[in-house]
PDB file of C-alpha atoms in Angstrom:
ATOM      1  CA  MET X   1      27.002  19.416   4.854  1.00  0.00           C
ATOM      2  CA  THR X   2      23.469  20.308   4.725  1.00  0.00           C
ATOM      3  CA  ASP X   3      20.499  18.078   4.839  1.00  0.00           C
ATOM      4  CA  SER X   4      19.446  19.069   1.235  1.00  0.00           C
ATOM      5  CA  HIS X   5      21.637  16.330  -0.104  1.00  0.00           C
ATOM      6  CA  LYS X   6      19.767  13.681   1.935  1.00  0.00           C
ATOM      7  CA  PRO X   7      17.437  11.431  -0.119  1.00  0.00           C
ATOM      8  CA  GLU X   8      13.712  12.276   0.289  1.00  0.00           C
ATOM      9  CA  ASP X   9      11.700   9.490   2.226  1.00  0.00           C
ATOM     10  CA  GLU X  10       8.964   8.586  -0.171  1.00  0.00           C
ATOM     11  CA  LEU X  11       6.822   7.552   2.918  1.00  0.00           C
ATOM     12  CA  ALA X  12       7.219  11.007   4.431  1.00  0.00           C
ATOM     13  CA  GLY X  13       3.694  12.673   5.091  1.00  0.00           C
ATOM     14  CA  THR X  14       1.724   9.473   4.525  1.00  0.00           C
ATOM     15  CA  GLU X  15       1.315   8.753   8.227  1.00  0.00           C
ATOM     16  CA  GLN X  16      -2.254   8.333   9.406  1.00  0.00           C
ATOM     17  CA  PRO X  17      -3.876   8.327  12.795  1.00  0.00           C
ATOM     18  CA  PHE X  18      -3.998   5.110  14.695  1.00  0.00           C
ATOM     19  CA  VAL X  19      -7.905   5.064  14.623  1.00  0.00           C
ATOM     20  CA  SER X  20      -7.806   5.386  10.862  1.00  0.00           C
ATOM     21  CA  HIS X  21      -5.631   2.293  10.814  1.00  0.00           C
ATOM     22  CA  LEU X  22      -7.868   0.303  12.985  1.00  0.00           C
ATOM     23  CA  ILE X  23     -10.925   1.298  10.709  1.00  0.00           C
ATOM     24  CA  GLU X  24      -8.948   0.217   7.598  1.00  0.00           C
ATOM     25  CA  LEU X  25      -8.137  -3.003   9.398  1.00  0.00           C
ATOM     26  CA  ARG X  26     -11.773  -3.717  10.254  1.00  0.00           C
ATOM     27  CA  ASP X  27     -12.994  -2.795   6.637  1.00  0.00           C
ATOM     28  CA  ARG X  28     -10.082  -5.372   5.197  1.00  0.00           C
ATOM     29  CA  LEU X  29     -11.073  -8.104   7.793  1.00  0.00           C
ATOM     30  CA  VAL X  30     -14.844  -7.712   6.890  1.00  0.00           C
ATOM     31  CA  ARG X  31     -14.160  -7.964   3.062  1.00  0.00           C
ATOM     32  CA  ALA X  32     -11.889 -11.083   3.582  1.00  0.00           C
ATOM     33  CA  SER X  33     -14.565 -12.698   5.761  1.00  0.00           C
ATOM     34  CA  LEU X  34     -17.326 -11.886   3.425  1.00  0.00           C
ATOM     35  CA  ALA X  35     -15.260 -13.441   0.652  1.00  0.00           C
ATOM     36  CA  VAL X  36     -14.924 -16.593   2.699  1.00  0.00           C
ATOM     37  CA  LEU X  37     -18.515 -16.702   3.724  1.00  0.00           C
ATOM     38  CA  LEU X  38     -19.667 -16.318  -0.108  1.00  0.00           C
ATOM     39  CA  VAL X  39     -17.522 -19.114  -1.152  1.00  0.00           C
ATOM     40  CA  PHE X  40     -18.736 -21.192   1.878  1.00  0.00           C
ATOM     41  CA  GLY X  41     -22.195 -20.521   0.807  1.00  0.00           C
ATOM     42  CA  VAL X  42     -21.598 -21.605  -2.916  1.00  0.00           C
ATOM     43  CA  LEU X  43     -19.743 -24.849  -1.754  1.00  0.00           C
ATOM     44  CA  ALA X  44     -22.562 -25.738   0.808  1.00  0.00           C
ATOM     45  CA  PHE X  45     -25.055 -25.552  -1.895  1.00  0.00           C
ATOM     46  CA  TYR X  46     -22.723 -27.363  -4.468  1.00  0.00           C
ATOM     47  CA  PRO X  47     -21.174 -29.860  -4.059  1.00  0.00           C
ATOM     48  CA  GLY X  48     -22.286 -29.746  -0.475  1.00  0.00           C
ATOM     49  CA  PRO X  49     -20.470 -30.519   2.726  1.00  0.00           C
ATOM     50  CA  ALA X  50     -21.041 -34.345   2.538  1.00  0.00           C
ATOM     51  CA  ALA X  51     -19.774 -34.525  -0.888  1.00  0.00           C
ATOM     52  CA  LEU X  52     -16.554 -32.523   0.040  1.00  0.00           C
ATOM     53  CA  TYR X  53     -15.827 -34.830   3.016  1.00  0.00           C
ATOM     54  CA  ASP X  54     -16.440 -37.957   0.810  1.00  0.00           C
ATOM     55  CA  TRP X  55     -13.851 -36.411  -1.541  1.00  0.00           C
ATOM     56  CA  LEU X  56     -11.316 -35.641   1.292  1.00  0.00           C
ATOM     57  CA  ALA X  57     -11.742 -39.284   2.680  1.00  0.00           C
ATOM     58  CA  ALA X  58     -11.503 -41.005  -0.616  1.00  0.00           C
ATOM     59  CA  PRO X  59      -7.572 -41.713  -0.172  1.00  0.00           C
ATOM     60  CA  LEU X  60      -8.332 -43.532   3.128  1.00  0.00           C
ATOM     61  CA  VAL X  61     -11.456 -45.312   2.117  1.00  0.00           C
ATOM     62  CA  ALA X  62      -9.819 -46.738  -1.017  1.00  0.00           C
ATOM     63  CA  GLN X  63      -7.228 -48.558   1.238  1.00  0.00           C
ATOM     64  CA  LEU X  64      -9.854 -49.769   3.741  1.00  0.00           C
ATOM     65  CA  PRO X  65     -11.396 -53.251   3.539  1.00  0.00           C
ATOM     66  CA  VAL X  66     -14.438 -53.517   0.922  1.00  0.00           C
ATOM     67  CA  GLY X  67     -17.563 -52.278   2.578  1.00  0.00           C
ATOM     68  CA  THR X  68     -15.688 -50.534   5.301  1.00  0.00           C
ATOM     69  CA  THR X  69     -16.617 -46.943   6.065  1.00  0.00           C
ATOM     70  CA  LEU X  70     -15.471 -44.188   8.704  1.00  0.00           C
ATOM     71  CA  ILE X  71     -17.338 -43.996  11.845  1.00  0.00           C
ATOM     72  CA  ALA X  72     -18.675 -41.106  13.914  1.00  0.00           C
ATOM     73  CA  THR X  73     -18.283 -41.558  17.691  1.00  0.00           C
ATOM     74  CA  ASN X  74     -19.725 -38.199  18.526  1.00  0.00           C
ATOM     75  CA  VAL X  75     -23.438 -37.523  18.137  1.00  0.00           C
ATOM     76  CA  ILE X  76     -22.806 -34.090  16.181  1.00  0.00           C
ATOM     77  CA  SER X  77     -19.891 -35.214  14.176  1.00  0.00           C
ATOM     78  CA  PRO X  78     -21.721 -36.286  11.009  1.00  0.00           C
ATOM     79  CA  PHE X  79     -22.979 -32.601  10.885  1.00  0.00           C
ATOM     80  CA  LEU X  80     -20.149 -30.666  12.356  1.00  0.00           C
ATOM     81  CA  VAL X  81     -17.140 -32.170  10.510  1.00  0.00           C
ATOM     82  CA  PRO X  82     -18.389 -31.780   7.052  1.00  0.00           C
ATOM     83  CA  LEU X  83     -19.078 -28.011   7.811  1.00  0.00           C
ATOM     84  CA  LYS X  84     -15.451 -27.703   9.041  1.00  0.00           C
ATOM     85  CA  ILE X  85     -14.279 -29.217   5.717  1.00  0.00           C
ATOM     86  CA  THR X  86     -16.529 -26.871   3.832  1.00  0.00           C
ATOM     87  CA  LEU X  87     -15.146 -23.763   5.822  1.00  0.00           C
ATOM     88  CA  LEU X  88     -11.544 -25.009   5.175  1.00  0.00           C
ATOM     89  CA  ALA X  89     -12.206 -25.304   1.510  1.00  0.00           C
ATOM     90  CA  ALA X  90     -13.813 -22.006   1.346  1.00  0.00           C
ATOM     91  CA  PHE X  91     -10.889 -20.264   2.898  1.00  0.00           C
ATOM     92  CA  LEU X  92      -8.494 -22.063   0.421  1.00  0.00           C
ATOM     93  CA  VAL X  93     -10.677 -20.940  -2.580  1.00  0.00           C
ATOM     94  CA  ALA X  94     -10.955 -17.417  -1.158  1.00  0.00           C
ATOM     95  CA  LEU X  95      -7.344 -17.112  -0.240  1.00  0.00           C
ATOM     96  CA  PRO X  96      -6.330 -14.723  -3.190  1.00  0.00           C
ATOM     97  CA  VAL X  97      -8.892 -12.310  -1.960  1.00  0.00           C
ATOM     98  CA  VAL X  98      -7.824 -12.678   1.628  1.00  0.00           C
ATOM     99  CA  LEU X  99      -4.120 -12.025   0.615  1.00  0.00           C
ATOM    100  CA  TYR X 100      -5.137  -9.042  -1.452  1.00  0.00           C
ATOM    101  CA  GLN X 101      -6.768  -7.494   1.499  1.00  0.00           C
ATOM    102  CA  VAL X 102      -3.761  -8.082   3.658  1.00  0.00           C
ATOM    103  CA  TRP X 103      -1.542  -6.646   0.795  1.00  0.00           C
ATOM    104  CA  ALA X 104      -3.893  -3.518   0.562  1.00  0.00           C
ATOM    105  CA  PHE X 105      -3.534  -3.052   4.206  1.00  0.00           C
ATOM    106  CA  VAL X 106       0.183  -3.205   4.460  1.00  0.00           C
ATOM    107  CA  ALA X 107       1.317  -1.801   0.981  1.00  0.00           C
ATOM    108  CA  PRO X 108       0.974   2.078   1.795  1.00  0.00           C
ATOM    109  CA  GLY X 109       3.614   1.568   4.601  1.00  0.00           C
ATOM    110  CA  LEU X 110       6.175  -0.104   2.260  1.00  0.00           C
ATOM    111  CA  TYR X 111       8.837   1.515  -0.028  1.00  0.00           C
ATOM    112  CA  SER X 112       8.611   0.779  -3.820  1.00  0.00           C
ATOM    113  CA  HIS X 113      11.370  -1.736  -3.685  1.00  0.00           C
ATOM    114  CA  GLU X 114       9.766  -3.517  -0.888  1.00  0.00           C
ATOM    115  CA  LYS X 115       6.462  -3.622  -2.721  1.00  0.00           C
ATOM    116  CA  ARG X 116       8.268  -5.007  -5.770  1.00  0.00           C
ATOM    117  CA  LEU X 117       9.712  -7.841  -3.425  1.00  0.00           C
ATOM    118  CA  VAL X 118       6.487  -8.523  -1.258  1.00  0.00           C
ATOM    119  CA  LEU X 119       3.936  -9.186  -4.025  1.00  0.00           C
ATOM    120  CA  PRO X 120       5.767 -11.932  -5.726  1.00  0.00           C
ATOM    121  CA  LEU X 121       6.542 -13.469  -2.362  1.00  0.00           C
ATOM    122  CA  VAL X 122       2.929 -13.434  -1.525  1.00  0.00           C
ATOM    123  CA  PHE X 123       1.825 -15.042  -4.719  1.00  0.00           C
ATOM    124  CA  SER X 124       4.708 -17.649  -4.780  1.00  0.00           C
ATOM    125  CA  SER X 125       4.207 -18.586  -0.920  1.00  0.00           C
ATOM    126  CA  THR X 126       0.415 -19.061  -1.718  1.00  0.00           C
ATOM    127  CA  LEU X 127       1.154 -21.124  -4.940  1.00  0.00           C
ATOM    128  CA  LEU X 128       3.754 -23.333  -2.987  1.00  0.00           C
ATOM    129  CA  PHE X 129       1.475 -23.807   0.004  1.00  0.00           C
ATOM    130  CA  LEU X 130      -1.342 -25.052  -2.327  1.00  0.00           C
ATOM    131  CA  ILE X 131       1.029 -27.278  -4.111  1.00  0.00           C
ATOM    132  CA  GLY X 132       2.250 -28.722  -0.836  1.00  0.00           C
ATOM    133  CA  VAL X 133      -1.442 -29.480   0.018  1.00  0.00           C
ATOM    134  CA  ALA X 134      -2.134 -31.184  -3.344  1.00  0.00           C
ATOM    135  CA  PHE X 135       1.024 -33.146  -3.242  1.00  0.00           C
ATOM    136  CA  CYS X 136      -0.044 -34.409   0.241  1.00  0.00           C
ATOM    137  CA  TYR X 137      -3.499 -35.211  -1.056  1.00  0.00           C
ATOM    138  CA  PHE X 138      -2.748 -36.861  -4.365  1.00  0.00           C
ATOM    139  CA  PHE X 139       0.441 -38.631  -3.548  1.00  0.00           C
ATOM    140  CA  VAL X 140       1.320 -39.037   0.021  1.00  0.00           C
ATOM    141  CA  PHE X 141      -2.101 -40.017   1.425  1.00  0.00           C
ATOM    142  CA  GLY X 142      -2.474 -42.990  -0.836  1.00  0.00           C
ATOM    143  CA  GLN X 143       1.021 -44.283  -0.179  1.00  0.00           C
ATOM    144  CA  VAL X 144       0.783 -43.688   3.619  1.00  0.00           C
ATOM    145  CA  PHE X 145      -2.665 -45.437   4.057  1.00  0.00           C
ATOM    146  CA  LYS X 146      -1.559 -48.373   1.872  1.00  0.00           C
ATOM    147  CA  PHE X 147       1.577 -48.649   3.886  1.00  0.00           C
ATOM    148  CA  ILE X 148      -0.325 -48.543   7.213  1.00  0.00           C
ATOM    149  CA  GLN X 149      -3.020 -50.972   6.132  1.00  0.00           C
ATOM    150  CA  SER X 150      -0.423 -53.515   5.002  1.00  0.00           C
ATOM    151  CA  PHE X 151       0.687 -53.857   8.599  1.00  0.00           C
ATOM    152  CA  ALA X 152      -2.920 -54.212   9.994  1.00  0.00           C
ATOM    153  CA  PRO X 153      -3.595 -57.606  11.651  1.00  0.00           C
ATOM    154  CA  LYS X 154      -6.365 -59.675   9.664  1.00  0.00           C
ATOM    155  CA  SER X 155      -8.084 -59.843  13.055  1.00  0.00           C
ATOM    156  CA  ILE X 156      -8.658 -56.095  13.107  1.00  0.00           C
ATOM    157  CA  THR X 157     -11.128 -54.178  11.029  1.00  0.00           C
ATOM    158  CA  ALA X 158      -9.931 -50.560  10.653  1.00  0.00           C
ATOM    159  CA  SER X 159     -12.872 -48.144  11.110  1.00  0.00           C
ATOM    160  CA  PRO X 160     -11.333 -44.652  11.665  1.00  0.00           C
ATOM    161  CA  ASP X 161     -13.275 -41.875  13.427  1.00  0.00           C
ATOM    162  CA  ILE X 162     -14.176 -38.989  11.086  1.00  0.00           C
ATOM    163  CA  GLU X 163     -13.074 -36.353  13.557  1.00  0.00           C
ATOM    164  CA  ALA X 164      -9.645 -38.096  14.121  1.00  0.00           C
ATOM    165  CA  TYR X 165      -9.205 -38.291  10.412  1.00  0.00           C
ATOM    166  CA  LEU X 166      -9.925 -34.538  10.030  1.00  0.00           C
ATOM    167  CA  SER X 167      -7.339 -33.733  12.723  1.00  0.00           C
ATOM    168  CA  PHE X 168      -4.969 -35.987  10.895  1.00  0.00           C
ATOM    169  CA  VAL X 169      -5.559 -34.427   7.556  1.00  0.00           C
ATOM    170  CA  MET X 170      -5.429 -30.790   8.853  1.00  0.00           C
ATOM    171  CA  SER X 171      -1.960 -31.564  10.527  1.00  0.00           C
ATOM    172  CA  MET X 172      -0.596 -33.113   7.310  1.00  0.00           C
ATOM    173  CA  PHE X 173      -1.859 -30.302   5.079  1.00  0.00           C
ATOM    174  CA  ILE X 174      -0.189 -27.637   7.259  1.00  0.00           C
ATOM    175  CA  ALA X 175       2.953 -29.799   7.523  1.00  0.00           C
ATOM    176  CA  PHE X 176       3.420 -30.199   3.817  1.00  0.00           C
ATOM    177  CA  GLY X 177       2.120 -26.688   2.972  1.00  0.00           C
ATOM    178  CA  ALA X 178       4.668 -25.207   5.336  1.00  0.00           C
ATOM    179  CA  ALA X 179       7.471 -27.278   4.145  1.00  0.00           C
ATOM    180  CA  PHE X 180       6.971 -26.269   0.346  1.00  0.00           C
ATOM    181  CA  GLU X 181       7.607 -22.770   1.663  1.00  0.00           C
ATOM    182  CA  VAL X 182      11.304 -23.483   2.087  1.00  0.00           C
ATOM    183  CA  PRO X 183      12.270 -21.644  -1.222  1.00  0.00           C
ATOM    184  CA  VAL X 184      10.402 -18.554  -0.086  1.00  0.00           C
ATOM    185  CA  VAL X 185      12.370 -18.564   3.378  1.00  0.00           C
ATOM    186  CA  VAL X 186      15.547 -19.027   1.565  1.00  0.00           C
ATOM    187  CA  VAL X 187      14.946 -16.090  -0.884  1.00  0.00           C
ATOM    188  CA  VAL X 188      13.885 -13.720   1.924  1.00  0.00           C
ATOM    189  CA  LEU X 189      16.956 -14.650   4.121  1.00  0.00           C
ATOM    190  CA  ALA X 190      19.299 -13.895   1.235  1.00  0.00           C
ATOM    191  CA  ARG X 191      17.479 -10.858  -0.294  1.00  0.00           C
ATOM    192  CA  MET X 192      17.390  -9.002   3.092  1.00  0.00           C
ATOM    193  CA  GLY X 193      20.931  -9.732   3.663  1.00  0.00           C
ATOM    194  CA  LEU X 194      20.493 -11.690   6.873  1.00  0.00           C
ATOM    195  CA  VAL X 195      22.417 -14.703   5.539  1.00  0.00           C
ATOM    196  CA  SER X 196      24.620 -14.738   2.351  1.00  0.00           C
ATOM    197  CA  VAL X 197      23.879 -17.296  -0.358  1.00  0.00           C
ATOM    198  CA  GLN X 198      27.254 -18.900   0.119  1.00  0.00           C
ATOM    199  CA  LYS X 199      26.415 -19.415   3.858  1.00  0.00           C
ATOM    200  CA  LEU X 200      23.171 -21.046   2.866  1.00  0.00           C
ATOM    201  CA  ARG X 201      25.038 -23.256   0.455  1.00  0.00           C
ATOM    202  CA  ASP X 202      27.364 -24.208   3.204  1.00  0.00           C
ATOM    203  CA  PHE X 203      24.459 -24.971   5.392  1.00  0.00           C
ATOM    204  CA  ARG X 204      23.105 -27.379   2.890  1.00  0.00           C
ATOM    205  CA  GLN X 205      24.327 -30.663   4.616  1.00  0.00           C
ATOM    206  CA  TYR X 206      22.942 -29.554   7.906  1.00  0.00           C
ATOM    207  CA  PHE X 207      19.578 -28.645   6.307  1.00  0.00           C
ATOM    208  CA  ILE X 208      19.406 -32.367   5.036  1.00  0.00           C
ATOM    209  CA  VAL X 209      19.760 -33.589   8.585  1.00  0.00           C
ATOM    210  CA  LEU X 210      17.303 -30.912   9.860  1.00  0.00           C
ATOM    211  CA  ALA X 211      14.548 -31.891   7.075  1.00  0.00           C
ATOM    212  CA  PHE X 212      14.738 -35.570   8.197  1.00  0.00           C
ATOM    213  CA  VAL X 213      14.458 -34.576  11.845  1.00  0.00           C
ATOM    214  CA  ILE X 214      11.466 -32.296  11.095  1.00  0.00           C
ATOM    215  CA  ALA X 215       9.817 -34.913   9.051  1.00  0.00           C
ATOM    216  CA  ALA X 216      10.311 -37.632  11.839  1.00  0.00           C
ATOM    217  CA  VAL X 217       8.768 -35.230  14.297  1.00  0.00           C
ATOM    218  CA  ILE X 218       5.582 -33.927  12.376  1.00  0.00           C
ATOM    219  CA  THR X 219       4.734 -36.916  10.343  1.00  0.00           C
ATOM    220  CA  PRO X 220       3.206 -40.280  11.601  1.00  0.00           C
ATOM    221  CA  PRO X 221       5.742 -42.778  12.516  1.00  0.00           C
ATOM    222  CA  ASP X 222       6.028 -44.477   9.054  1.00  0.00           C
ATOM    223  CA  VAL X 223       9.015 -44.194   6.607  1.00  0.00           C
ATOM    224  CA  VAL X 224       6.785 -43.335   3.561  1.00  0.00           C
ATOM    225  CA  SER X 225       5.420 -40.062   4.989  1.00  0.00           C
ATOM    226  CA  GLN X 226       8.788 -39.160   6.439  1.00  0.00           C
ATOM    227  CA  LEU X 227      10.625 -39.630   3.122  1.00  0.00           C
ATOM    228  CA  ALA X 228       7.808 -38.019   1.302  1.00  0.00           C
ATOM    229  CA  LEU X 229       8.334 -34.741   3.415  1.00  0.00           C
ATOM    230  CA  ALA X 230      12.047 -34.690   3.824  1.00  0.00           C
ATOM    231  CA  ILE X 231      13.104 -35.309   0.240  1.00  0.00           C
ATOM    232  CA  PRO X 232      10.803 -32.511  -1.284  1.00  0.00           C
ATOM    233  CA  MET X 233      12.244 -30.200   1.347  1.00  0.00           C
ATOM    234  CA  CYS X 234      15.718 -30.957   0.379  1.00  0.00           C
ATOM    235  CA  ILE X 235      14.865 -30.277  -3.265  1.00  0.00           C
ATOM    236  CA  LEU X 236      13.022 -27.162  -2.557  1.00  0.00           C
ATOM    237  CA  TYR X 237      16.031 -25.846  -0.605  1.00  0.00           C
ATOM    238  CA  GLU X 238      18.106 -26.232  -3.829  1.00  0.00           C
ATOM    239  CA  VAL X 239      15.482 -24.473  -5.650  1.00  0.00           C
ATOM    240  CA  GLY X 240      15.500 -21.649  -3.056  1.00  0.00           C
ATOM    241  CA  LEU X 241      19.308 -21.301  -3.397  1.00  0.00           C
ATOM    242  CA  PHE X 242      19.094 -21.129  -7.153  1.00  0.00           C
ATOM    243  CA  ALA X 243      16.161 -18.549  -6.833  1.00  0.00           C
ATOM    244  CA  ALA X 244      18.176 -16.374  -4.174  1.00  0.00           C
ATOM    245  CA  GLY X 245      21.244 -16.388  -6.325  1.00  0.00           C
ATOM    246  CA  TYR X 246      19.222 -15.342  -9.407  1.00  0.00           C
ATOM    247  CA  PHE X 247      17.515 -12.386  -7.342  1.00  0.00           C
ATOM    248  CA  ILE X 248      20.804 -11.190  -5.832  1.00  0.00           C
ATOM    249  CA  ARG X 249      22.637 -11.267  -9.123  1.00  0.00           C
ATOM    250  CA  TYR X 250      20.179  -9.554 -11.266  1.00  0.00           C
ATOM    251  CA  SER X 251      17.985  -7.463  -8.830  1.00  0.00           C
ATOM    252  CA  LYS X 252      18.386  -3.803  -9.478  1.00  0.00           C
ATOM    253  CA  ALA X 253      16.221  -2.570  -6.664  1.00  0.00           C
ATOM    254  CA  PRO X 254      17.170   0.591  -5.007  1.00  0.00           C
ATOM    255  CA  ASP X 255      18.209   0.711  -1.362  1.00  0.00           C
ATOM    256  CA  SER X 256      15.615   2.051   1.053  1.00  0.00           C
ATOM    257  CA  PRO X 257      16.127   5.697   2.067  1.00  0.00           C
ATOM    258  CA  GLU X 258      18.308   6.446   5.227  1.00  0.00           C
TER     259      GLU X 258
END
């Protein structure tokens, strides 16, 4: 049998020198950084770093005794912490541009069917991460802080440090944002053929236990935040199973060339 019957590799002849990849990577990083800095400049002007931190601290301040505020134990904390919040907000706002630069860099090395899969996954993973952060801020924080303050002795006046609060918020945002990526992980595992959908369904009972173990490890030692993380993970696992079954059943993407 001759090699003429072998399918032609659509990526054949598209290789570039290593230096060219480095130059393109530099350009993509510069563009992504400029987007973040531009948004940072806008947010620094309006509403401003102080207003952004006040907005971030609102769920905690609402549960503190009347007249109580957060404190700063470090000399430069009142200046540095709001700037960190502004930079974080700028990154989240500019995230579509950052992801586009990542996509534009890796897309030339992907097959057509991989491009059709990656772009929806990038969009859905970004959306799910932001939904997880929003769920944490608008629902979980209020319930957690209310629960914690209900156990505080009356002889204690709670005045959390702003840097400690920022560290807590960042860890919670990352935890809930990552937890909401469960459907994406399930779809990728099934779509790439690493695990069958049926095996993922059979793993459901173990995943429920795993979700509660993860929630107990990465959240504060209170039942509210643990349930608020574990229950959505279990629900999103079911969503991932449904989506994976749909993609496997109706996807017509061609196999990659040998």
